[in-house]
């Protein structure tokens, strides 16, 4: 069994935090194991919990459109979340993030992506801190390429607004579309 599969198996059995009690299926992540581009969302919503797959609801449909604007397909990238079990209110506690993030850290170490795209504030804060970069709000850094100036061999980080933020907000939809269009030409494998 490869290491990504091993992590999925561990997540399937995990009870490190209270979200294990309310999940139907854990959502460990999926995609191309050779992907150079990794997308990281917040955590599974209702549809994701029903299917055990990331970004399969309305936000996932919009994410597919955004990927296409960048010239990417779902199967080109690897998609996961900071928290792997159903978040009924979309607000993980610090304890839940602490309990679950070691899985994400291991996924990053295995995939060694060249580009990480955190989606939304929680994922952006987590990823910037992980790579020892001062956290910024998504409103200040969305669509920007960020690297720690003193650390070689670390991924480029390009935070984006979460696709769900645009579902009922046409203005946000256009900002997201423009940010993703700017990625056109990015290679994922
Ligand atoms: S959210 Fe993460 S830490 Fe909590 S039970 Fe699920 S896999 Fe385990």
mmCIF file with all atom_site columns, N, CA, C and O and ligand atoms in Angstrom, residues 10-11 14-21 23 26 82-86 96 99-101 103, ligand 1:
data_model
loop_
_atom_site.group_PDB
_atom_site.id
_atom_site.type_symbol
_atom_site.label_atom_id
_atom_site.label_alt_id
_atom_site.label_comp_id
_atom_site.label_asym_id
_atom_site.label_entity_id
_atom_site.label_seq_id
_atom_site.pdbx_PDB_ins_code
_atom_site.Cartn_x
_atom_site.Cartn_y
_atom_site.Cartn_z
_atom_site.occupancy
_atom_site.B_iso_or_equiv
_atom_site.pdbx_formal_charge
_atom_site.auth_seq_id
_atom_site.auth_comp_id
_atom_site.auth_asym_id
_atom_site.auth_atom_id
_atom_site.pdbx_PDB_model_num
ATOM   1  N  N   . UNK A 1 10  ? -5.827  5.344  7.673  1.00 0.00 ? 10  UNK A N   1
ATOM   2  C  CA  . UNK A 1 10  ? -5.774  5.836  9.065  1.00 0.00 ? 10  UNK A CA  1
ATOM   3  C  C   . UNK A 1 10  ? -6.915  6.815  9.335  1.00 0.00 ? 10  UNK A C   1
ATOM   4  O  O   . UNK A 1 10  ? -7.532  6.794  10.404 1.00 0.00 ? 10  UNK A O   1
ATOM   5  N  N   . UNK A 1 11  ? -7.206  7.676  8.345  1.00 0.00 ? 11  UNK A N   1
ATOM   6  C  CA  . UNK A 1 11  ? -8.292  8.649  8.528  1.00 0.00 ? 11  UNK A CA  1
ATOM   7  C  C   . UNK A 1 11  ? -9.623  7.909  8.659  1.00 0.00 ? 11  UNK A C   1
ATOM   8  O  O   . UNK A 1 11  ? -10.484 8.288  9.471  1.00 0.00 ? 11  UNK A O   1
ATOM   9  N  N   . UNK A 1 14  ? -9.994  6.971  12.156 1.00 0.00 ? 14  UNK A N   1
ATOM   10 C  CA  . UNK A 1 14  ? -9.571  7.995  13.126 1.00 0.00 ? 14  UNK A CA  1
ATOM   11 C  C   . UNK A 1 14  ? -10.691 8.420  14.073 1.00 0.00 ? 14  UNK A C   1
ATOM   12 O  O   . UNK A 1 14  ? -11.831 8.628  13.670 1.00 0.00 ? 14  UNK A O   1
ATOM   13 N  N   . UNK A 1 15  ? -10.335 8.561  15.344 1.00 0.00 ? 15  UNK A N   1
ATOM   14 C  CA  . UNK A 1 15  ? -11.266 9.158  16.315 1.00 0.00 ? 15  UNK A CA  1
ATOM   15 C  C   . UNK A 1 15  ? -10.509 10.153 17.194 1.00 0.00 ? 15  UNK A C   1
ATOM   16 O  O   . UNK A 1 15  ? -10.782 10.266 18.386 1.00 0.00 ? 15  UNK A O   1
ATOM   17 N  N   . UNK A 1 16  ? -9.552  10.849 16.586 1.00 0.00 ? 16  UNK A N   1
ATOM   18 C  CA  . UNK A 1 16  ? -8.747  11.808 17.359 1.00 0.00 ? 16  UNK A CA  1
ATOM   19 C  C   . UNK A 1 16  ? -9.541  13.014 17.819 1.00 0.00 ? 16  UNK A C   1
ATOM   20 O  O   . UNK A 1 16  ? -9.134  13.716 18.726 1.00 0.00 ? 16  UNK A O   1
ATOM   21 N  N   . UNK A 1 17  ? -10.661 13.326 17.118 1.00 0.00 ? 17  UNK A N   1
ATOM   22 C  CA  . UNK A 1 17  ? -11.466 14.463 17.587 1.00 0.00 ? 17  UNK A CA  1
ATOM   23 C  C   . UNK A 1 17  ? -12.950 14.110 17.490 1.00 0.00 ? 17  UNK A C   1
ATOM   24 O  O   . UNK A 1 17  ? -13.327 13.075 16.926 1.00 0.00 ? 17  UNK A O   1
ATOM   25 N  N   . UNK A 1 18  ? -13.783 14.995 18.033 1.00 0.00 ? 18  UNK A N   1
ATOM   26 C  CA  . UNK A 1 18  ? -15.214 14.690 18.147 1.00 0.00 ? 18  UNK A CA  1
ATOM   27 C  C   . UNK A 1 18  ? -15.937 14.660 16.795 1.00 0.00 ? 18  UNK A C   1
ATOM   28 O  O   . UNK A 1 18  ? -17.074 14.213 16.706 1.00 0.00 ? 18  UNK A O   1
ATOM   29 N  N   . UNK A 1 19  ? -15.301 15.128 15.727 1.00 0.00 ? 19  UNK A N   1
ATOM   30 C  CA  . UNK A 1 19  ? -15.960 15.081 14.417 1.00 0.00 ? 19  UNK A CA  1
ATOM   31 C  C   . UNK A 1 19  ? -16.120 13.638 13.920 1.00 0.00 ? 19  UNK A C   1
ATOM   32 O  O   . UNK A 1 19  ? -16.920 13.369 13.021 1.00 0.00 ? 19  UNK A O   1
ATOM   33 N  N   . UNK A 1 20  ? -15.383 12.721 14.508 1.00 0.00 ? 20  UNK A N   1
ATOM   34 C  CA  . UNK A 1 20  ? -15.521 11.310 14.112 1.00 0.00 ? 20  UNK A CA  1
ATOM   35 C  C   . UNK A 1 20  ? -16.927 10.794 14.437 1.00 0.00 ? 20  UNK A C   1
ATOM   36 O  O   . UNK A 1 20  ? -17.400 9.860  13.801 1.00 0.00 ? 20  UNK A O   1
ATOM   37 N  N   . UNK A 1 21  ? -17.592 11.419 15.404 1.00 0.00 ? 21  UNK A N   1
ATOM   38 C  CA  . UNK A 1 21  ? -18.913 10.921 15.832 1.00 0.00 ? 21  UNK A CA  1
ATOM   39 C  C   . UNK A 1 21  ? -20.019 11.315 14.875 1.00 0.00 ? 21  UNK A C   1
ATOM   40 O  O   . UNK A 1 21  ? -21.068 10.674 14.849 1.00 0.00 ? 21  UNK A O   1
ATOM   41 N  N   . UNK A 1 23  ? -19.520 12.113 11.426 1.00 0.00 ? 23  UNK A N   1
ATOM   42 C  CA  . UNK A 1 23  ? -19.250 11.904 10.007 1.00 0.00 ? 23  UNK A CA  1
ATOM   43 C  C   . UNK A 1 23  ? -19.996 10.677 9.506  1.00 0.00 ? 23  UNK A C   1
ATOM   44 O  O   . UNK A 1 23  ? -20.254 9.733  10.255 1.00 0.00 ? 23  UNK A O   1
ATOM   45 N  N   . UNK A 1 26  ? -15.451 9.776  6.045  1.00 0.00 ? 26  UNK A N   1
ATOM   46 C  CA  . UNK A 1 26  ? -14.362 10.757 6.084  1.00 0.00 ? 26  UNK A CA  1
ATOM   47 C  C   . UNK A 1 26  ? -13.978 11.143 4.662  1.00 0.00 ? 26  UNK A C   1
ATOM   48 O  O   . UNK A 1 26  ? -14.257 10.401 3.714  1.00 0.00 ? 26  UNK A O   1
ATOM   49 N  N   . UNK A 1 82  ? -8.172  20.901 5.245  1.00 0.00 ? 82  UNK A N   1
ATOM   50 C  CA  . UNK A 1 82  ? -7.454  20.966 6.521  1.00 0.00 ? 82  UNK A CA  1
ATOM   51 C  C   . UNK A 1 82  ? -8.041  19.942 7.483  1.00 0.00 ? 82  UNK A C   1
ATOM   52 O  O   . UNK A 1 82  ? -7.316  19.231 8.188  1.00 0.00 ? 82  UNK A O   1
ATOM   53 N  N   . UNK A 1 83  ? -9.361  19.832 7.518  1.00 0.00 ? 83  UNK A N   1
ATOM   54 C  CA  . UNK A 1 83  ? -10.072 18.909 8.410  1.00 0.00 ? 83  UNK A CA  1
ATOM   55 C  C   . UNK A 1 83  ? -10.777 17.867 7.541  1.00 0.00 ? 83  UNK A C   1
ATOM   56 O  O   . UNK A 1 83  ? -11.392 18.216 6.531  1.00 0.00 ? 83  UNK A O   1
ATOM   57 N  N   . UNK A 1 84  ? -10.681 16.610 7.928  1.00 0.00 ? 84  UNK A N   1
ATOM   58 C  CA  . UNK A 1 84  ? -11.109 15.532 7.028  1.00 0.00 ? 84  UNK A CA  1
ATOM   59 C  C   . UNK A 1 84  ? -12.517 14.993 7.298  1.00 0.00 ? 84  UNK A C   1
ATOM   60 O  O   . UNK A 1 84  ? -12.986 14.138 6.551  1.00 0.00 ? 84  UNK A O   1
ATOM   61 N  N   . UNK A 1 85  ? -13.166 15.416 8.359  1.00 0.00 ? 85  UNK A N   1
ATOM   62 C  CA  . UNK A 1 85  ? -14.522 14.910 8.657  1.00 0.00 ? 85  UNK A CA  1
ATOM   63 C  C   . UNK A 1 85  ? -15.534 16.066 8.672  1.00 0.00 ? 85  UNK A C   1
ATOM   64 O  O   . UNK A 1 85  ? -15.160 17.221 8.939  1.00 0.00 ? 85  UNK A O   1
ATOM   65 N  N   . UNK A 1 86  ? -16.774 15.703 8.417  1.00 0.00 ? 86  UNK A N   1
ATOM   66 C  CA  . UNK A 1 86  ? -17.885 16.655 8.232  1.00 0.00 ? 86  UNK A CA  1
ATOM   67 C  C   . UNK A 1 86  ? -17.885 17.778 9.268  1.00 0.00 ? 86  UNK A C   1
ATOM   68 O  O   . UNK A 1 86  ? -17.905 17.525 10.480 1.00 0.00 ? 86  UNK A O   1
ATOM   69 N  N   . UNK A 1 96  ? -9.751  20.883 16.869 1.00 0.00 ? 96  UNK A N   1
ATOM   70 C  CA  . UNK A 1 96  ? -10.017 19.994 15.723 1.00 0.00 ? 96  UNK A CA  1
ATOM   71 C  C   . UNK A 1 96  ? -8.923  20.158 14.661 1.00 0.00 ? 96  UNK A C   1
ATOM   72 O  O   . UNK A 1 96  ? -8.478  19.169 14.068 1.00 0.00 ? 96  UNK A O   1
ATOM   73 N  N   . UNK A 1 99  ? -5.822  18.441 15.880 1.00 0.00 ? 99  UNK A N   1
ATOM   74 C  CA  . UNK A 1 99  ? -5.935  16.971 15.832 1.00 0.00 ? 99  UNK A CA  1
ATOM   75 C  C   . UNK A 1 99  ? -5.778  16.451 14.413 1.00 0.00 ? 99  UNK A C   1
ATOM   76 O  O   . UNK A 1 99  ? -5.184  15.394 14.186 1.00 0.00 ? 99  UNK A O   1
ATOM   77 N  N   . UNK A 1 100 ? -6.298  17.183 13.447 1.00 0.00 ? 100 UNK A N   1
ATOM   78 C  CA  . UNK A 1 100 ? -6.369  16.656 12.077 1.00 0.00 ? 100 UNK A CA  1
ATOM   79 C  C   . UNK A 1 100 ? -5.209  17.075 11.191 1.00 0.00 ? 100 UNK A C   1
ATOM   80 O  O   . UNK A 1 100 ? -4.864  16.357 10.243 1.00 0.00 ? 100 UNK A O   1
ATOM   81 N  N   . UNK A 1 101 ? -4.599  18.200 11.464 1.00 0.00 ? 101 UNK A N   1
ATOM   82 C  CA  . UNK A 1 101 ? -3.605  18.738 10.525 1.00 0.00 ? 101 UNK A CA  1
ATOM   83 C  C   . UNK A 1 101 ? -2.383  17.841 10.308 1.00 0.00 ? 101 UNK A C   1
ATOM   84 O  O   . UNK A 1 101 ? -1.748  17.944 9.246  1.00 0.00 ? 101 UNK A O   1
ATOM   85 N  N   . UNK A 1 103 ? -2.372  14.900 9.394  1.00 0.00 ? 103 UNK A N   1
ATOM   86 C  CA  . UNK A 1 103 ? -2.649  14.153 8.152  1.00 0.00 ? 103 UNK A CA  1
ATOM   87 C  C   . UNK A 1 103 ? -2.316  15.017 6.937  1.00 0.00 ? 103 UNK A C   1
ATOM   88 O  O   . UNK A 1 103 ? -1.717  14.551 5.975  1.00 0.00 ? 103 UNK A O   1
HETATM 89 S  S1  . LIG B 2 .   ? -11.542 15.407 11.668 1.00 0.00 ? 1   LIG B S1  1
HETATM 90 FE FE1 . LIG B 2 .   ? -9.487  14.532 11.464 1.00 0.00 ? 1   LIG B FE1 1
HETATM 91 S  S2  . LIG B 2 .   ? -8.778  14.246 13.567 1.00 0.00 ? 1   LIG B S2  1
HETATM 92 FE FE2 . LIG B 2 .   ? -11.010 14.490 13.655 1.00 0.00 ? 1   LIG B FE2 1
HETATM 93 S  S3  . LIG B 2 .   ? -11.778 12.386 13.578 1.00 0.00 ? 1   LIG B S3  1
HETATM 94 FE FE3 . LIG B 2 .   ? -11.754 13.169 11.449 1.00 0.00 ? 1   LIG B FE3 1
HETATM 95 S  S4  . LIG B 2 .   ? -9.785  12.481 10.637 1.00 0.00 ? 1   LIG B S4  1
HETATM 96 FE FE4 . LIG B 2 .   ? -9.658  12.296 12.870 1.00 0.00 ? 1   LIG B FE4 1
#
